[in-house]
Coordinates of C-alpha atoms and ligand atoms in Angstrom, one line a residue:
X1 CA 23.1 -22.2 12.4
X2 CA 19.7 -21.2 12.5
X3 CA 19.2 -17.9 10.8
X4 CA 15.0 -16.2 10.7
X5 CA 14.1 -14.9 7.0
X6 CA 12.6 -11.6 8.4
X7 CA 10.0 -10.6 6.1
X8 CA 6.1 -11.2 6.2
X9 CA 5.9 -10.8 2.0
X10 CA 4.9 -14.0 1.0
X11 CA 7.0 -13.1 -2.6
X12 CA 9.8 -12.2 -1.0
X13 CA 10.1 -15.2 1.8
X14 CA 10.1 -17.6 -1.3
X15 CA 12.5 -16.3 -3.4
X16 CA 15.2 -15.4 -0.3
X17 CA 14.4 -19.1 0.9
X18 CA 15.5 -20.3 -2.1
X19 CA 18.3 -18.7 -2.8
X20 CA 19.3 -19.6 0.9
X21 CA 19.5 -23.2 -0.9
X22 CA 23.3 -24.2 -0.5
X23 CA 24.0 -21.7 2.0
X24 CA 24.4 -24.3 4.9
X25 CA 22.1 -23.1 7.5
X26 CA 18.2 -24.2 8.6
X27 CA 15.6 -21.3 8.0
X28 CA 12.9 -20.4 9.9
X29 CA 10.1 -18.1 8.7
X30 CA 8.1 -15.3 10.7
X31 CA 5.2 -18.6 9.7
X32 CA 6.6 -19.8 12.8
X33 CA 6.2 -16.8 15.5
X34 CA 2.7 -15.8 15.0
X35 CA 3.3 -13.2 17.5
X36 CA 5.7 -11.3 15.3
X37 CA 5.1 -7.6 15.8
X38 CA 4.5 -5.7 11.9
X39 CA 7.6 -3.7 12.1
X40 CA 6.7 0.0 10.8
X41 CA 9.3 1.0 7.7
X42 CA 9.3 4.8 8.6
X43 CA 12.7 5.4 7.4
X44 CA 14.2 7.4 4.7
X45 CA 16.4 4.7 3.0
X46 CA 16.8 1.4 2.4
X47 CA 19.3 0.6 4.6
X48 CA 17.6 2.2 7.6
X49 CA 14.1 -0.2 7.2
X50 CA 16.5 -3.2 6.8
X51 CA 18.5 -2.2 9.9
X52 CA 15.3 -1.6 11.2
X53 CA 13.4 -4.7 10.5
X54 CA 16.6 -7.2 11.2
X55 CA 16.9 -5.5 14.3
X56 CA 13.7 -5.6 16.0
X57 CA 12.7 -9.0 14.3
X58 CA 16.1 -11.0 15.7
X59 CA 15.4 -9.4 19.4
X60 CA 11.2 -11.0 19.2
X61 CA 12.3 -13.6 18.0
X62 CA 15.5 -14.4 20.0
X63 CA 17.4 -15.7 16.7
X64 CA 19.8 -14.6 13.9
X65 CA 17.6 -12.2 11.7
X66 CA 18.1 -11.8 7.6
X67 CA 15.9 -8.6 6.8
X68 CA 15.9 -7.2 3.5
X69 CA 14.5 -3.6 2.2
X70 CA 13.5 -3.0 -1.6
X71 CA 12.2 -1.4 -4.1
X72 CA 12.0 0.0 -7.7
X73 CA 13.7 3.6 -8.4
X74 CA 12.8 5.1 -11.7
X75 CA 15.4 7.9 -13.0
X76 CA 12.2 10.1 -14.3
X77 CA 10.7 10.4 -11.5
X78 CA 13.7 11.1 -9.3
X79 CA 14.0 7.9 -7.7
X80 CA 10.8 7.4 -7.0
X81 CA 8.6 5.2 -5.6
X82 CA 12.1 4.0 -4.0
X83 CA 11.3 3.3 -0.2
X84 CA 7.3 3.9 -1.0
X85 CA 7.7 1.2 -3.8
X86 CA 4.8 -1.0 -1.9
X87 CA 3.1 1.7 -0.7
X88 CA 3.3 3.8 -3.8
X89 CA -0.6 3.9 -4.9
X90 CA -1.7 4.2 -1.0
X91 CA -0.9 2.3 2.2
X92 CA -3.1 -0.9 1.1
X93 CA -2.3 -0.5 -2.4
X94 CA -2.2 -3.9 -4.3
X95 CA 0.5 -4.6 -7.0
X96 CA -1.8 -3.8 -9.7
X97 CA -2.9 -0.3 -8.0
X98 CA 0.8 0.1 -7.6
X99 CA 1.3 -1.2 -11.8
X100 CA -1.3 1.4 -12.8
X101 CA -0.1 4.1 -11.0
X102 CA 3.9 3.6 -12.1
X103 CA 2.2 3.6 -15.9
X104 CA 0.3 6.7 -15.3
X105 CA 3.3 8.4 -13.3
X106 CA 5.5 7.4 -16.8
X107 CA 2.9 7.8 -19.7
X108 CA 4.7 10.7 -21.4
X109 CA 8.3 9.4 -21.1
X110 CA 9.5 7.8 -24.0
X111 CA 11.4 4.5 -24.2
X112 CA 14.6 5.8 -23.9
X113 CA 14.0 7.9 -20.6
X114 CA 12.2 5.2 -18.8
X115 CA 15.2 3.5 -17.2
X116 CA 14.9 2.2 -13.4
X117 CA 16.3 -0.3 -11.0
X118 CA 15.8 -2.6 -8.4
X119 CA 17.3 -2.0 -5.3
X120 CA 17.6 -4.8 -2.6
X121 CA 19.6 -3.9 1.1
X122 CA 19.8 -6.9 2.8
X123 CA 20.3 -6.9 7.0
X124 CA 21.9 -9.4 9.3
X125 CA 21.3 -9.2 12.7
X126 CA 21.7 -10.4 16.1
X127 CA 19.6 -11.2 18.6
X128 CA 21.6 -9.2 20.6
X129 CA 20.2 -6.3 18.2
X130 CA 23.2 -5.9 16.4
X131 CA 23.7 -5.6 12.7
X132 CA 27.0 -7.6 12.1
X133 CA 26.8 -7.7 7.9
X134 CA 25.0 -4.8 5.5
X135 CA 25.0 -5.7 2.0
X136 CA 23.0 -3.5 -1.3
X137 CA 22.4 -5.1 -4.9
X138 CA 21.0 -3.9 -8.1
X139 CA 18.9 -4.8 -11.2
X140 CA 19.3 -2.3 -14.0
X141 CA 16.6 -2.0 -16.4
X142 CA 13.7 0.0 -17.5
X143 CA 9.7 0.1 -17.3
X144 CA 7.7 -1.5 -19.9
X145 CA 4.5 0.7 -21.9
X146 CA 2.4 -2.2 -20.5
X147 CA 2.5 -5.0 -18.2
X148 CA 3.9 -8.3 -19.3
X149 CA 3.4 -11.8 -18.0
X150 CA 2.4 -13.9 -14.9
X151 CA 5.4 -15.0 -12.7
X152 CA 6.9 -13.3 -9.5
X153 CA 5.1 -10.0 -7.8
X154 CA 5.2 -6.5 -7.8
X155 CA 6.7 -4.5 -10.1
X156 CA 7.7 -8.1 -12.4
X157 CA 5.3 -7.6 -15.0
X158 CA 6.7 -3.6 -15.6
X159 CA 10.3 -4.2 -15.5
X160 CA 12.7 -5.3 -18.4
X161 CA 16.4 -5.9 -17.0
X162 CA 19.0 -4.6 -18.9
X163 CA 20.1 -6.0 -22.2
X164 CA 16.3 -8.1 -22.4
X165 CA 13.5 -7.2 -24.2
X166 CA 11.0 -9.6 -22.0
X167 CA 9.6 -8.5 -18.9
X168 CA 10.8 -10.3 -15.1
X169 CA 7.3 -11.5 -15.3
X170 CA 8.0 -13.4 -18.4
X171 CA 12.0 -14.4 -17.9
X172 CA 10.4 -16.1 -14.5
X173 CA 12.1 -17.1 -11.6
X174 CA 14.9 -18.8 -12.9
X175 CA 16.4 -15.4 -14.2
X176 CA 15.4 -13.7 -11.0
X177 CA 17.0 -16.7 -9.1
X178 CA 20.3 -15.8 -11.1
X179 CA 20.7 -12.1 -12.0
X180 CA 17.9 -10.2 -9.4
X181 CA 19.2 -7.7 -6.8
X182 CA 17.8 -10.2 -4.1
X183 CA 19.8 -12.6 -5.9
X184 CA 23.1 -10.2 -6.1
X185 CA 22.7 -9.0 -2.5
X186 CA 22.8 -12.7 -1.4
X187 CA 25.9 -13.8 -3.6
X188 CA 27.8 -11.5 -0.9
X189 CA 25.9 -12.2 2.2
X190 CA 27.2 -15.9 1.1
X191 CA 30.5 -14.9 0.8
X192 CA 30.1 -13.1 4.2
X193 CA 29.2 -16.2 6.0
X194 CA 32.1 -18.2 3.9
X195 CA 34.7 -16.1 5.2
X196 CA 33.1 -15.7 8.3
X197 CA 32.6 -19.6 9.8
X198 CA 31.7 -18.2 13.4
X199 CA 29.0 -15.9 12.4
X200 CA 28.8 -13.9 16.2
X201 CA 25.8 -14.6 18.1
X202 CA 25.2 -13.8 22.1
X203 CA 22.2 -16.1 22.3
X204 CA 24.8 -18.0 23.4
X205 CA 26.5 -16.0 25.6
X206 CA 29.3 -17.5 28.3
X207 CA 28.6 -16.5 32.2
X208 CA 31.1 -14.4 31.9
X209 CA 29.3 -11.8 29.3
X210 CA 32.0 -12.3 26.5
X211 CA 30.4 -12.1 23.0
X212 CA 30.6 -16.0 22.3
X213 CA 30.2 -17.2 18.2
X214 CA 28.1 -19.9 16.6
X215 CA 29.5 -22.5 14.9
X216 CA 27.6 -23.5 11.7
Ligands
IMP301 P1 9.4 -3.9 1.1 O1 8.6 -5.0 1.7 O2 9.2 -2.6 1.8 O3 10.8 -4.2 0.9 O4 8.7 -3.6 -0.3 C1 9.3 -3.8 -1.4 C2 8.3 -3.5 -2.6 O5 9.2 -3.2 -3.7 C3 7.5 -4.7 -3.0 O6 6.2 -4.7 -2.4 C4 7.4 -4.5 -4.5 O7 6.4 -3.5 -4.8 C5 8.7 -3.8 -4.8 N1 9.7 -4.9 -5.2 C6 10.8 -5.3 -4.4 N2 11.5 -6.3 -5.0 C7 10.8 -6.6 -6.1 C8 11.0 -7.6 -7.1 O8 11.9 -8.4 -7.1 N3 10.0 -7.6 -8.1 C9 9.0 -6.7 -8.1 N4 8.8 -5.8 -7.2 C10 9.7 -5.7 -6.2

């Protein structure tokens, strides 16, 4: 099975190609349709962009589509940036702008009161346009006074996952690999396609229009 990792964030194409290691399918990147349209994230949740982006992505690019849609949701500022979480400091904000602006948003919230999460909604769709597996994981935690570190992107160097004291910017990818919401949202797309050995697919549709599957 050949299943499209729907993003064009370089961050988050490396860490959901790796933790597609082991998962028994060959992965092809939006590096390989240049023509890939930027699909807009105008929705209100989560769930709605990855719908969004799995859908439109698998139908361009005539393949089985992983999309995911995530973000950082901070309890003080009532869930915000959430869906804006790359967007939060303006539309070509960079992780940094984004860094300063979370700090400033947080600066007279003490310790206690600065808990957050990661949020990760991951997408499977067909090329068909239909979205055959939704999934949603979590990383609890709070934001740090100051950022900490150099590994992964975003938000990294601001957020210390529950029962840690160093930042995921410091704990690197091996502790993202193992305990991230990306990570948690892909145990149970991997125990979807486990239970699910003929993953449906009408790219390869019979003459006679029946929804045929793909055997991995
Ligand atoms: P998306 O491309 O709309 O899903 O944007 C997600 C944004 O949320 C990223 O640009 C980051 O700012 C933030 N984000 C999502 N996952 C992570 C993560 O694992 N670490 C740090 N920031 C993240």
């Amino acid at each position: 099975m050949n299943l499209l990792i729907a993003t064009k964030n370089r961050g988050k194409q490396k860490e959901l190609g790796r933790l597609l290691e082991g998962f028994g399918v060959s992965v092809s990147s939006l590096a390989d349709f240049s023509d890939a349209p930027d699909v807009v994230e105008d929705q209100p949740t989560f769930a709605g962009n990855a719908r969004k982006k799995a859908r439109e992505l698998a139908a361009h690019c005539d393949l089985l589509s992983l999309a995911d849609d995530s973000g950082l949701e901070v309890d003080a500022l009532d869930g915000a940036p959430g869906v804006w979480s790359a967007r939060y400091a303006g539309p070509h904000a960079s992780d940094e702008d984004n860094n300063r602006k979370l700090l400033s948003a947080l600066q007279s919230i003490p310790a206690a009161e600065r808990s957050a999460r990661f949020v990760c909604v991951l997408a499977l769709a067909t090329s068909s346009g239909e979205v055959v597996f939704e999934t949603r994981g979590l990383l609890n935690g709070r934001i740090a006074e100051e950022p900490r570190g150099a590994e992964g992107f975003g938000y990294d160097p601001l957020f210390i996952p529950e029962g840690e004291r160093s930042t995921l910017a410091e704990l690197g990818a091996s502790f993202k690999n193992a305990h991230s919401h990306r990570a948690n949202a892909m145990r149970e797309l991997k125990r979807y396609f486990d239970e699910t050995p003929e993953v449906p697919d009408p790219q390869t549709k019979p003459d006679d229009g029946a929804l045929n599957v793909r055997r991995r």
